[in-house]
mmCIF file of C-alpha atoms in Angstrom:
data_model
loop_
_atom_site.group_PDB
_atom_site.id
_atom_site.type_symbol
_atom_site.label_atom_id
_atom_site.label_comp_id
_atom_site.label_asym_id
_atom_site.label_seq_id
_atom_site.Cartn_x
_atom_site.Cartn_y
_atom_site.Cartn_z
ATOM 1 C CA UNK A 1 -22.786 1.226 -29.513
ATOM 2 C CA UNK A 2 -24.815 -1.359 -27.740
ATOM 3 C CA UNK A 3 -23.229 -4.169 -25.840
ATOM 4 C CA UNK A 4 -24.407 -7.357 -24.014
ATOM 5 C CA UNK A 5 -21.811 -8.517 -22.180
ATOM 6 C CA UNK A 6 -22.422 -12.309 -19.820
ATOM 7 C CA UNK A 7 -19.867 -13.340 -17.115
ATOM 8 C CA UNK A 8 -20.091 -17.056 -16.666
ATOM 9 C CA UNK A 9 -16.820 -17.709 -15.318
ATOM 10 C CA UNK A 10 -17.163 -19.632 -11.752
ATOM 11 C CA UNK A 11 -20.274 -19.427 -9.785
ATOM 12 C CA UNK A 12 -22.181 -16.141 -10.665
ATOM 13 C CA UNK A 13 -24.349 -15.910 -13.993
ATOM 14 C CA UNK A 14 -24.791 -12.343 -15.263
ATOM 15 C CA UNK A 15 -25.168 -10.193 -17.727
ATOM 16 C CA UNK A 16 -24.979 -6.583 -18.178
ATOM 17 C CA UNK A 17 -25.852 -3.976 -20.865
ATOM 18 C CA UNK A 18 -23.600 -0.416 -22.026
ATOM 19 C CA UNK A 19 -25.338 1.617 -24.406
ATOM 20 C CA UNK A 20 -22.610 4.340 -25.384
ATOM 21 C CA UNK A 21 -20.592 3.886 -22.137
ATOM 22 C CA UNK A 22 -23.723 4.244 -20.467
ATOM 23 C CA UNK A 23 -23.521 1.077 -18.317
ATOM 24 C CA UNK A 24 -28.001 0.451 -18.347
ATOM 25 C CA UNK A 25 -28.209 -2.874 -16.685
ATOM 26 C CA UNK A 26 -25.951 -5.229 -14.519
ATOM 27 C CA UNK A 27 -28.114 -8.281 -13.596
ATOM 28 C CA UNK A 28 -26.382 -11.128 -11.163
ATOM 29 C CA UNK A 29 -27.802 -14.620 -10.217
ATOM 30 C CA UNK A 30 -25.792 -16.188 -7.796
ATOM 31 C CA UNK A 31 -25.580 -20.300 -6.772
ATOM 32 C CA UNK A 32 -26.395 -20.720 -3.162
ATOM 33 C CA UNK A 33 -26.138 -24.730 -3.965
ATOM 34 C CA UNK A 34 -22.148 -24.735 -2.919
ATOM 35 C CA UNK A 35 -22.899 -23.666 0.240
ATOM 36 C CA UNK A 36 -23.919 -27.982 1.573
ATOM 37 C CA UNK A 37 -20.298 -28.615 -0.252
ATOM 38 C CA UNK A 38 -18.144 -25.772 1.417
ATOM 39 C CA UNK A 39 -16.833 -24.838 -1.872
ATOM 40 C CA UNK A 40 -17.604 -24.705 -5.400
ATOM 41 C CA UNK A 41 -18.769 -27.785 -7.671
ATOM 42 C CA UNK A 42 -17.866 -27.514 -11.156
ATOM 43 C CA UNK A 43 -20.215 -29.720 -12.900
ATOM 44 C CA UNK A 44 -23.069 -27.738 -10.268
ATOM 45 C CA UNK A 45 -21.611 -24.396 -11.477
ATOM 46 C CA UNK A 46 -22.536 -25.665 -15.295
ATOM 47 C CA UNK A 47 -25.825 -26.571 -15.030
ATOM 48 C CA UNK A 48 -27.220 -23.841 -12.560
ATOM 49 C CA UNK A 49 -25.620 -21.501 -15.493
ATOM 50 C CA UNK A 50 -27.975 -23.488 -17.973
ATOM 51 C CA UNK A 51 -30.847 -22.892 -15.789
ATOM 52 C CA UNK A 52 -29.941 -18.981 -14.792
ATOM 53 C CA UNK A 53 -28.371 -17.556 -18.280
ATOM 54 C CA UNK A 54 -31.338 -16.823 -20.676
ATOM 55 C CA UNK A 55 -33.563 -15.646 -17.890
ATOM 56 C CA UNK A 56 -31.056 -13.112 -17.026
ATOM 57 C CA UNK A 57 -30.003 -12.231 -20.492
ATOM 58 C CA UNK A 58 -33.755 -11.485 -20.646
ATOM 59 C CA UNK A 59 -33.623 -9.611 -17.367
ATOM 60 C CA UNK A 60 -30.692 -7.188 -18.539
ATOM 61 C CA UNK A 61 -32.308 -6.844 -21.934
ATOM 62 C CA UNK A 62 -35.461 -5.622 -20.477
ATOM 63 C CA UNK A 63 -33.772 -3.007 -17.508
ATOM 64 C CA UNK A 64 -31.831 -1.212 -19.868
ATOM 65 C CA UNK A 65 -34.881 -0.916 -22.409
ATOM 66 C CA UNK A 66 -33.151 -2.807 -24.714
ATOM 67 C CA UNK A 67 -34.231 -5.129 -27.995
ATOM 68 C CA UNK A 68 -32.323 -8.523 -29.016
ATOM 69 C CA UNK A 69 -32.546 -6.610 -32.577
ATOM 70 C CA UNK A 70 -30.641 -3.420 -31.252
ATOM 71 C CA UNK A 71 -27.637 -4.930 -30.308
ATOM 72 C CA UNK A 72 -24.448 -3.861 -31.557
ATOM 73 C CA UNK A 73 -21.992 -6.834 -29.981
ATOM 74 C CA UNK A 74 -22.411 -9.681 -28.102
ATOM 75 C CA UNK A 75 -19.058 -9.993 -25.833
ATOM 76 C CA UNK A 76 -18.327 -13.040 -22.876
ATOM 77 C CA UNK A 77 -15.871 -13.678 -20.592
ATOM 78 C CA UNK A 78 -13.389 -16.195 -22.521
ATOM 79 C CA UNK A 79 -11.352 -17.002 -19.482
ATOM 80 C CA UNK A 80 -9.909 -17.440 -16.992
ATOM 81 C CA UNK A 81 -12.585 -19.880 -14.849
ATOM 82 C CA UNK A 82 -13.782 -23.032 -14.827
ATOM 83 C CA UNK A 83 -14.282 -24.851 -18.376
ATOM 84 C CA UNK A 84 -17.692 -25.635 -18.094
ATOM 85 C CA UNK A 85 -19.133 -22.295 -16.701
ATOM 86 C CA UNK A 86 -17.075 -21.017 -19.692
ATOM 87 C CA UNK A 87 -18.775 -23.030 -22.046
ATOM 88 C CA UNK A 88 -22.257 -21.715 -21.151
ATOM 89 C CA UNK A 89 -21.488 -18.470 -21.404
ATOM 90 C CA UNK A 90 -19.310 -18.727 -24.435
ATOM 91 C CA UNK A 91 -21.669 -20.867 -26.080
ATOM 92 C CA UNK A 92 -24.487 -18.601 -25.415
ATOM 93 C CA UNK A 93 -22.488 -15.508 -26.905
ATOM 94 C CA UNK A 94 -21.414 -17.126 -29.580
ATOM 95 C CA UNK A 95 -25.498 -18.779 -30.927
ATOM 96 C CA UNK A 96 -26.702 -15.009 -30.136
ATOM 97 C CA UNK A 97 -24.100 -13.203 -32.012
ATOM 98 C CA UNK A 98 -24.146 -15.493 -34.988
ATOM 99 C CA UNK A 99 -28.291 -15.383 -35.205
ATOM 100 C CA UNK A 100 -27.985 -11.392 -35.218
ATOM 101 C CA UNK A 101 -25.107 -11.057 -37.356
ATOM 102 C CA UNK A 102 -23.091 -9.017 -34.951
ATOM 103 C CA UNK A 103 -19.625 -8.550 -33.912
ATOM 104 C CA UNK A 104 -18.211 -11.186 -31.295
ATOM 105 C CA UNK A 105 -16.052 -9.970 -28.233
ATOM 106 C CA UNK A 106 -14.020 -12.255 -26.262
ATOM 107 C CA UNK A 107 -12.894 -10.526 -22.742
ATOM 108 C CA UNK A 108 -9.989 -11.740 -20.367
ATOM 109 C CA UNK A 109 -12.013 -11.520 -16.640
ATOM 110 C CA UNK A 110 -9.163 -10.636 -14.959
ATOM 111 C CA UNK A 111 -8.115 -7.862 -17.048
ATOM 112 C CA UNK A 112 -11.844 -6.707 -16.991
ATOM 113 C CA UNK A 113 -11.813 -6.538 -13.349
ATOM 114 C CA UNK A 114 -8.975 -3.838 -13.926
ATOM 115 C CA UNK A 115 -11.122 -1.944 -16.469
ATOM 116 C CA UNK A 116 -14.554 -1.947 -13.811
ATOM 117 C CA UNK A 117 -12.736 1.231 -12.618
ATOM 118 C CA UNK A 118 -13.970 3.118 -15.458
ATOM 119 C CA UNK A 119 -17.430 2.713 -15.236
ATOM 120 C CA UNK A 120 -19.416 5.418 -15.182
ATOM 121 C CA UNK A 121 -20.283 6.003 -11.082
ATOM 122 C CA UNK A 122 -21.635 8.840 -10.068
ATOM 123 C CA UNK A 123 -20.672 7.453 -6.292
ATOM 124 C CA UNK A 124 -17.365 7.384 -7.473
ATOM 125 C CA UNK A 125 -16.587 9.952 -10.018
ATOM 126 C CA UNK A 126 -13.057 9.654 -10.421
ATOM 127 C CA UNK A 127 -11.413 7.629 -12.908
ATOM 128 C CA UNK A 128 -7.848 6.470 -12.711
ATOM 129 C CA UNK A 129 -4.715 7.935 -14.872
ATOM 130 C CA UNK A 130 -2.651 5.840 -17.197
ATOM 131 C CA UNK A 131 -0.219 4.212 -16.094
ATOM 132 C CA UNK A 132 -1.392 2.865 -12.308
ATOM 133 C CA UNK A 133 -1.192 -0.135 -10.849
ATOM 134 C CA UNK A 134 -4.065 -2.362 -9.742
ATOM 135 C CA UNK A 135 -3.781 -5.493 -7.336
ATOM 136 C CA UNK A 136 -6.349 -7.797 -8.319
ATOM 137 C CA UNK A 137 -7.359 -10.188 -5.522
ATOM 138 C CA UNK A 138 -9.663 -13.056 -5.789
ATOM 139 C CA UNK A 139 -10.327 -16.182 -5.121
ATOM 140 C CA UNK A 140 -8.251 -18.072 -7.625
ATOM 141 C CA UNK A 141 -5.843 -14.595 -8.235
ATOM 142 C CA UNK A 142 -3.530 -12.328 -6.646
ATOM 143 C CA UNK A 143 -1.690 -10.002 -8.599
ATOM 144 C CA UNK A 144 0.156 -6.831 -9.131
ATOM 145 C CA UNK A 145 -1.234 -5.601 -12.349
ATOM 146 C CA UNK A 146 0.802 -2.384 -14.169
ATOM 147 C CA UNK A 147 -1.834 -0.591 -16.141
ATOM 148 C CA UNK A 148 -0.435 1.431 -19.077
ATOM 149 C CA UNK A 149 -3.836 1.635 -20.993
ATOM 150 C CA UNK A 150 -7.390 0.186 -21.359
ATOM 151 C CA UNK A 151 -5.837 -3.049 -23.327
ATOM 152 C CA UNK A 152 -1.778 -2.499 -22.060
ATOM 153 C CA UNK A 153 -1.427 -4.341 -18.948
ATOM 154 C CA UNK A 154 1.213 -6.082 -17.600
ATOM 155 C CA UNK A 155 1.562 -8.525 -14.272
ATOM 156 C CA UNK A 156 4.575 -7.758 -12.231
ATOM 157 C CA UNK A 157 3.935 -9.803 -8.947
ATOM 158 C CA UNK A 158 1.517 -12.969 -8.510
ATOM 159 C CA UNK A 159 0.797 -15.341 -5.992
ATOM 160 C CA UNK A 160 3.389 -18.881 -7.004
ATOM 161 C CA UNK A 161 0.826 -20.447 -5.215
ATOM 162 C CA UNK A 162 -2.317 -19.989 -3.478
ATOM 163 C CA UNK A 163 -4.515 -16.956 -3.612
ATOM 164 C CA UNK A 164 -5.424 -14.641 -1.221
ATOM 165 C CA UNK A 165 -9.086 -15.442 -1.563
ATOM 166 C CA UNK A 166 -8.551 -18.837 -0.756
ATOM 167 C CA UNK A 167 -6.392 -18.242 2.106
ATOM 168 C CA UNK A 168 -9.357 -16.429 3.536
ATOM 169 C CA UNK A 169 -11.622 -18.937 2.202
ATOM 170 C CA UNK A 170 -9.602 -22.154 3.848
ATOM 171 C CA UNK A 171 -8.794 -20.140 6.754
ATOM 172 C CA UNK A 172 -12.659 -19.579 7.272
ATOM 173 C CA UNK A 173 -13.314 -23.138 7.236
ATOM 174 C CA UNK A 174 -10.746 -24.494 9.632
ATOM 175 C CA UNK A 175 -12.447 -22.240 12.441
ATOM 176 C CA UNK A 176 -16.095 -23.804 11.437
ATOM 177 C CA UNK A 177 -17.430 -21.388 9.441
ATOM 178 C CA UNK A 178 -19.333 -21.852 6.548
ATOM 179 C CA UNK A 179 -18.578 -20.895 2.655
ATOM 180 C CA UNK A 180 -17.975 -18.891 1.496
ATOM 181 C CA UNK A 181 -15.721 -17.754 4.470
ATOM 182 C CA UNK A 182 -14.479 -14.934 3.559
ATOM 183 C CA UNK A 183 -16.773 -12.513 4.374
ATOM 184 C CA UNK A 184 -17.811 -13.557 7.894
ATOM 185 C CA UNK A 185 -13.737 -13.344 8.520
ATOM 186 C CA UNK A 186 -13.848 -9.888 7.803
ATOM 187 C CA UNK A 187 -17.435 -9.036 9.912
ATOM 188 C CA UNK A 188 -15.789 -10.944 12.462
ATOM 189 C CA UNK A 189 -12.440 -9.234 12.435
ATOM 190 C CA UNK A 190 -14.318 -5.832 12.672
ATOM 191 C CA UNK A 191 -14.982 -6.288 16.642
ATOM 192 C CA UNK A 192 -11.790 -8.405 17.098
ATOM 193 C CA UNK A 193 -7.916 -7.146 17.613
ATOM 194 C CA UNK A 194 -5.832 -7.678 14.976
ATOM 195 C CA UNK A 195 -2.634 -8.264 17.362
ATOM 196 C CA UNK A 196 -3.748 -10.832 19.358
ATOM 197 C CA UNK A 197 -2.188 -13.667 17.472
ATOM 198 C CA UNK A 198 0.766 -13.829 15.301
ATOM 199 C CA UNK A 199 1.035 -15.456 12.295
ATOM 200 C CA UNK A 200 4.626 -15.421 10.073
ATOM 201 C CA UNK A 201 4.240 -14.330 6.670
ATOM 202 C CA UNK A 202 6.232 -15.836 3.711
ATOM 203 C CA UNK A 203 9.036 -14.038 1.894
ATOM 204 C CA UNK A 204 8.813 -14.308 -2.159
ATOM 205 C CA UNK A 205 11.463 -12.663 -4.482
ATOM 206 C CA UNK A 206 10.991 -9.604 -6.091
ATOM 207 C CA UNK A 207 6.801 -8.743 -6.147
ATOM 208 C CA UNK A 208 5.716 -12.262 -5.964
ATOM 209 C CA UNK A 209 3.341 -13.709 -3.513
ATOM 210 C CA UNK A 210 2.479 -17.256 -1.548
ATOM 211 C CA UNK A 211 -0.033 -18.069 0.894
ATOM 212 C CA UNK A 212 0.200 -21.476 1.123
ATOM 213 C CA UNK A 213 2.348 -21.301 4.221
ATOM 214 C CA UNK A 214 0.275 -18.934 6.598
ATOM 215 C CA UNK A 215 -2.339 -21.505 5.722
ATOM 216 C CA UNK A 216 -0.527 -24.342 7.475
ATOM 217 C CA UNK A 217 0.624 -22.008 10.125
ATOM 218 C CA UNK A 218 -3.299 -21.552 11.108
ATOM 219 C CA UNK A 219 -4.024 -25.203 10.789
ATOM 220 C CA UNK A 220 -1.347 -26.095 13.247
ATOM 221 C CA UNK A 221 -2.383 -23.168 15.687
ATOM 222 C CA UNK A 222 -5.478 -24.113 15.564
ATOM 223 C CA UNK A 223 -4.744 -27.576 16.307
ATOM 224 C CA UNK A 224 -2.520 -26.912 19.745
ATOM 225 C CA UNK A 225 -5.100 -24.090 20.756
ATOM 226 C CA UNK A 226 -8.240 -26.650 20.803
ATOM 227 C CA UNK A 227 -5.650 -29.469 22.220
ATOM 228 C CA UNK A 228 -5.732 -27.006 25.281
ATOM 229 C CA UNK A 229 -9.061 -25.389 25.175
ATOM 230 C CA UNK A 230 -11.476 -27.467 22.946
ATOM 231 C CA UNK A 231 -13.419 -23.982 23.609
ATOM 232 C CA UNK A 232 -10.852 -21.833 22.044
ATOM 233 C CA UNK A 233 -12.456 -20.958 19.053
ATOM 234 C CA UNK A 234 -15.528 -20.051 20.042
ATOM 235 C CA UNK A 235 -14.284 -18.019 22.879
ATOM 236 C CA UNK A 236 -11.982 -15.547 20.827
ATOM 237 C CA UNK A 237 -13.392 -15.835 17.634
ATOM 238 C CA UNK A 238 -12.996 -12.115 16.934
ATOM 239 C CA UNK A 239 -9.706 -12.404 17.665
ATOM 240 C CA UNK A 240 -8.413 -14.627 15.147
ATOM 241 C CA UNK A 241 -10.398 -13.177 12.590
ATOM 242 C CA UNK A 242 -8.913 -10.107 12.535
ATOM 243 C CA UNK A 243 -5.230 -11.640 13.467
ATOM 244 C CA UNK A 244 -5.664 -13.866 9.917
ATOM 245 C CA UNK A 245 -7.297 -10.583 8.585
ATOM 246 C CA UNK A 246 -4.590 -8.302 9.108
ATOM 247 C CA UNK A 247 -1.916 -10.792 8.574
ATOM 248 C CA UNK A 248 -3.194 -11.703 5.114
ATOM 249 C CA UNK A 249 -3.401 -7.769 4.322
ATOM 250 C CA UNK A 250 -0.572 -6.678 5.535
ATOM 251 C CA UNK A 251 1.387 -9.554 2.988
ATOM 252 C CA UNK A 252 -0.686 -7.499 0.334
ATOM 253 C CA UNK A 253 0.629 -4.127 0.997
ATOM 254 C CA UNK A 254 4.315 -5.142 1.678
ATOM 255 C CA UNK A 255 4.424 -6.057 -1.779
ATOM 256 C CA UNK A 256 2.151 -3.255 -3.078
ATOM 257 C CA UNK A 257 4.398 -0.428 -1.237
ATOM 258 C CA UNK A 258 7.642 -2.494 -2.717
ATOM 259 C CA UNK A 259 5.867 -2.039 -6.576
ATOM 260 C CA UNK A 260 4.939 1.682 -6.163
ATOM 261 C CA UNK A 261 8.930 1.874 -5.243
ATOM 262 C CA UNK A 262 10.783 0.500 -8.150
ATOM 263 C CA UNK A 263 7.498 1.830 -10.392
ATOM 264 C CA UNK A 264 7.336 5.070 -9.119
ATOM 265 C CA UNK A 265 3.362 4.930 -9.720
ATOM 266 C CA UNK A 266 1.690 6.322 -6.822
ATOM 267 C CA UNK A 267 -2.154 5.987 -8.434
ATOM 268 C CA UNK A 268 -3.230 2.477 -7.140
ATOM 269 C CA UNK A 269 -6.384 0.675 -7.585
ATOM 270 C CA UNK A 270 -7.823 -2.663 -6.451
ATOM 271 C CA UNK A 271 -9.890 -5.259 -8.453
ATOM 272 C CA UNK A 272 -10.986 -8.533 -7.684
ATOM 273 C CA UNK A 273 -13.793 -10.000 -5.340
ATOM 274 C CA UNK A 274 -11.187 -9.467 -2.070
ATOM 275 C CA UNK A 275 -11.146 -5.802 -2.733
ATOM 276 C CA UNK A 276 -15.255 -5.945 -1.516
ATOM 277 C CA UNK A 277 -13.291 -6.721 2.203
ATOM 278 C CA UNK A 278 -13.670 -3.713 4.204
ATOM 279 C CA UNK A 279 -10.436 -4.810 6.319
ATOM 280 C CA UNK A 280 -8.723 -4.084 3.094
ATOM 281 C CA UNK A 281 -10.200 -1.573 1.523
ATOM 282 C CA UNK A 282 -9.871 0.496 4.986
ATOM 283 C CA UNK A 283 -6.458 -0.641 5.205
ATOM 284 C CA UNK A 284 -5.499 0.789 1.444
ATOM 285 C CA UNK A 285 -6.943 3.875 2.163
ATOM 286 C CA UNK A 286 -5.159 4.384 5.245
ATOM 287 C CA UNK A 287 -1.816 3.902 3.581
ATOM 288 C CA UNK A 288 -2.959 6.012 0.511
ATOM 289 C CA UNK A 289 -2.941 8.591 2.978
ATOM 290 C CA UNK A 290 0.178 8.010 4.406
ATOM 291 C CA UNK A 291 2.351 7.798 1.170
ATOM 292 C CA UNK A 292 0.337 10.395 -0.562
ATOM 293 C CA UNK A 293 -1.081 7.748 -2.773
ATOM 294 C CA UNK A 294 -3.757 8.214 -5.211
ATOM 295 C CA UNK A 295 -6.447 5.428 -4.213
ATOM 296 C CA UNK A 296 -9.141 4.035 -6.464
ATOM 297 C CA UNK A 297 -11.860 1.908 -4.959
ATOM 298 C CA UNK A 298 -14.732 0.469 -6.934
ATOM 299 C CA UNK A 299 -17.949 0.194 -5.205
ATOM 300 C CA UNK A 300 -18.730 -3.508 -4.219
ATOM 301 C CA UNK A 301 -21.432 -4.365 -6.554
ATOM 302 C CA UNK A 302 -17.892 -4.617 -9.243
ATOM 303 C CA UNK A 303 -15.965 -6.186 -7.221
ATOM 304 C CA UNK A 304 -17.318 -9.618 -7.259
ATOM 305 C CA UNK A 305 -17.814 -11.396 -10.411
ATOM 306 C CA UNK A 306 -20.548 -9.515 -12.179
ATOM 307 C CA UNK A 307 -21.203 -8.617 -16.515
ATOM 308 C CA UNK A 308 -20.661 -4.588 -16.157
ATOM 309 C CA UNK A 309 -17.096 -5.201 -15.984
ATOM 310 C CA UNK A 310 -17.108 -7.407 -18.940
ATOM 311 C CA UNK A 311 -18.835 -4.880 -20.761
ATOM 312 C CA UNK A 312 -16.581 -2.168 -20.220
ATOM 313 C CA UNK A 313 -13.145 -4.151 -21.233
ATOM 314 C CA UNK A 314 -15.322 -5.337 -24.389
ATOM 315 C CA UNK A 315 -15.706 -1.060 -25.151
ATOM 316 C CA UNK A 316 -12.456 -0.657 -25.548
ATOM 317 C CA UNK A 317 -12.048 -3.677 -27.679
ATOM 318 C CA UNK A 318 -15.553 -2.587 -29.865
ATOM 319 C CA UNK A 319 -14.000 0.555 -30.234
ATOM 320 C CA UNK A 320 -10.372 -1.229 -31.431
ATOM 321 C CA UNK A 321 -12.400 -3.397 -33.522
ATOM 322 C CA UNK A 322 -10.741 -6.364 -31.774
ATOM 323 C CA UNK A 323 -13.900 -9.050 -32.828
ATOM 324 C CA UNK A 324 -13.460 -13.027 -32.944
ATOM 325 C CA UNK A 325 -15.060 -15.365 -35.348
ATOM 326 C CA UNK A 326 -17.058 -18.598 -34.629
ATOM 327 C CA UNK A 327 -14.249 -21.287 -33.785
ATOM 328 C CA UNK A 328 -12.778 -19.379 -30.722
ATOM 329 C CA UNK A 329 -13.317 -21.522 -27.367
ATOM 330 C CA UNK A 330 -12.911 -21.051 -23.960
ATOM 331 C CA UNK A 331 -9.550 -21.021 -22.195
ATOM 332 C CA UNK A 332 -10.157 -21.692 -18.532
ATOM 333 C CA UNK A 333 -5.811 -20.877 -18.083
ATOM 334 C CA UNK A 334 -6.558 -17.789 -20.112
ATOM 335 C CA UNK A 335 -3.222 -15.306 -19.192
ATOM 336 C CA UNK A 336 -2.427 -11.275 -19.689
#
């Protein structure tokens, strides 16, 4: 069983090779032309995937030893993303399966980020027990993900608004730092305190999420801060990082630690380009220990969008025989 798997969802062109669950290649280009537009372009996204996906195809083919002619299925992320990075890919997937005469896969990203927990890692041995729940951060989802098996997956709790990544994201940018924000928020918050400022966070029934308020709540601290001390910003940087940081987590694990409750499910996994934050994964781990949780991590190279993940889910499905034909299309709304 040889699979060629290509993520193509939002910014980040890859593709990735498993030859009998032996994941051989996971190749990544990444866009650094958002950056001079503090966020993602769409119609940018589309064409630098035109430009990056046969090289890499070529790239993966050629680390994991592998011949066009050898492949057993082609698989692609189907959705959820942006339409036109979807098309690329999809498009791609769908010439290359049809000219080789092989099986088509068609993988739901989210769920795939789930299933990047069961590649093979010899850093990371230890695979996660049906059921188990997952929280899948990113930067357009946040979600509480039961786990029952490899294709059985349920959401229990999602954001009803904004997502976690982009709370970091927007939060990043209202203190002047440059996209994507994220990141430097959490090297930041690592030499700040994380109780120097307080910010409220917003009660949702039952496991669901929103971030659009603490959002707001920074904007308008921001605001009478700087009214003071135009200064204020750059003087306590640290600070605020790692107050947003550990506000923003700590809304995470409320919910989490309510789930493993009414569940019972103590084995608990994250998924999702958030979990590569180091305030969070440290925070998880720490509570793991606490509860007596089970905690599975994945290392950060699959946390971020990247094709190994895609290739795994599409195992399980090559292995279910779940193919598509020729007329399926992208769904950039694509649900559980």
């Amino acid at each position: 069983m040889i699979i060629l798997a290509i993520e193509s969802s939002c910014d980040e062109t890859s593709a990735a090779v498993l030859v009998d669950g032996d994941m051989r290649s996971n190749v990544i280009a990444a866009q650094l032309i958002h950056e001079q537009y503090g966020g993602v372009v769409p119609e940018l996204a589309s064409r630098a995937h035109q430009q990056h996906i046969w090289p890499v195809v070529e790239r993966a083919l050629a680390d994991a030893s592998v011949a066009k002619t050898d492949l057993s299925a082609v698989a692609f992320t189907r959705g959820p993303g942006l339409l036109g990075s979807l098309l690329v890919g999809a498009s791609f997937a769908k010439a290359l399966a049809l000219g080789l005469a092989i099986p088509l896969i068609e993988v739901n990203h989210m769920q795939a980020h789930v299933l990047a927990h069961f590649i093979d890692d010899p850093e990371r041995p230890e695979k996660p027990n049906f059921p188990f729940l997952c929280l899948t951060v990113s930067g357009g989802h946040t979600q509480i993900v039961r786990v029952d098996g490899p294709l059985a997956m349920h959401v229990i709790g999602q954001t009803m608004d904004d997502a976690v990544g982009e709370a970091f994201d927007k939060s990043a940018k209202l203190l002047g730092l440059p996209y994507p924000g994220g990141p430097l928020i959490d090297k930041y918050a690592a030499e700040g305190n994380p109780l120097a400022y307080r910010f409220p966070m917003s009660e949702m029934p039952d496991l669901n999420f929103s971030f659009s308020g603490i959002k707001t709540a920074i904007l308008y601290f921001l605001r009478q801060q700087t009214k003071d001390n135009p200064d204020f910003i750059q003087q306590h940087l640290p600070d605020i990082c790692a107050s947003i940081q550990y506000t923003l987590i700590q809304m995470l694990l409320t919910k989490l630690k309510r789930a493993v409750r009414e569940t019972g499910i103590t084995q608990i996994a994250i998924a999702g380009g958030v979990s590569a934050n180091r305030g969070l994964r440290t925070a998880l781990n720490q509570l793991g220990q606490e509860q007596d949780w089970q905690i599975f991590i994945p290392r950060f190279e699959y946390c971020t969008d990247n094709a190994a993940m895609i290739a795994m889910a599409a195992k399980f499905k090559f292995e279910q025989g779940d193919f598509v034909d020729q007329t399926v299309s992208p769904l950039p709304r694509l649900s559980f």
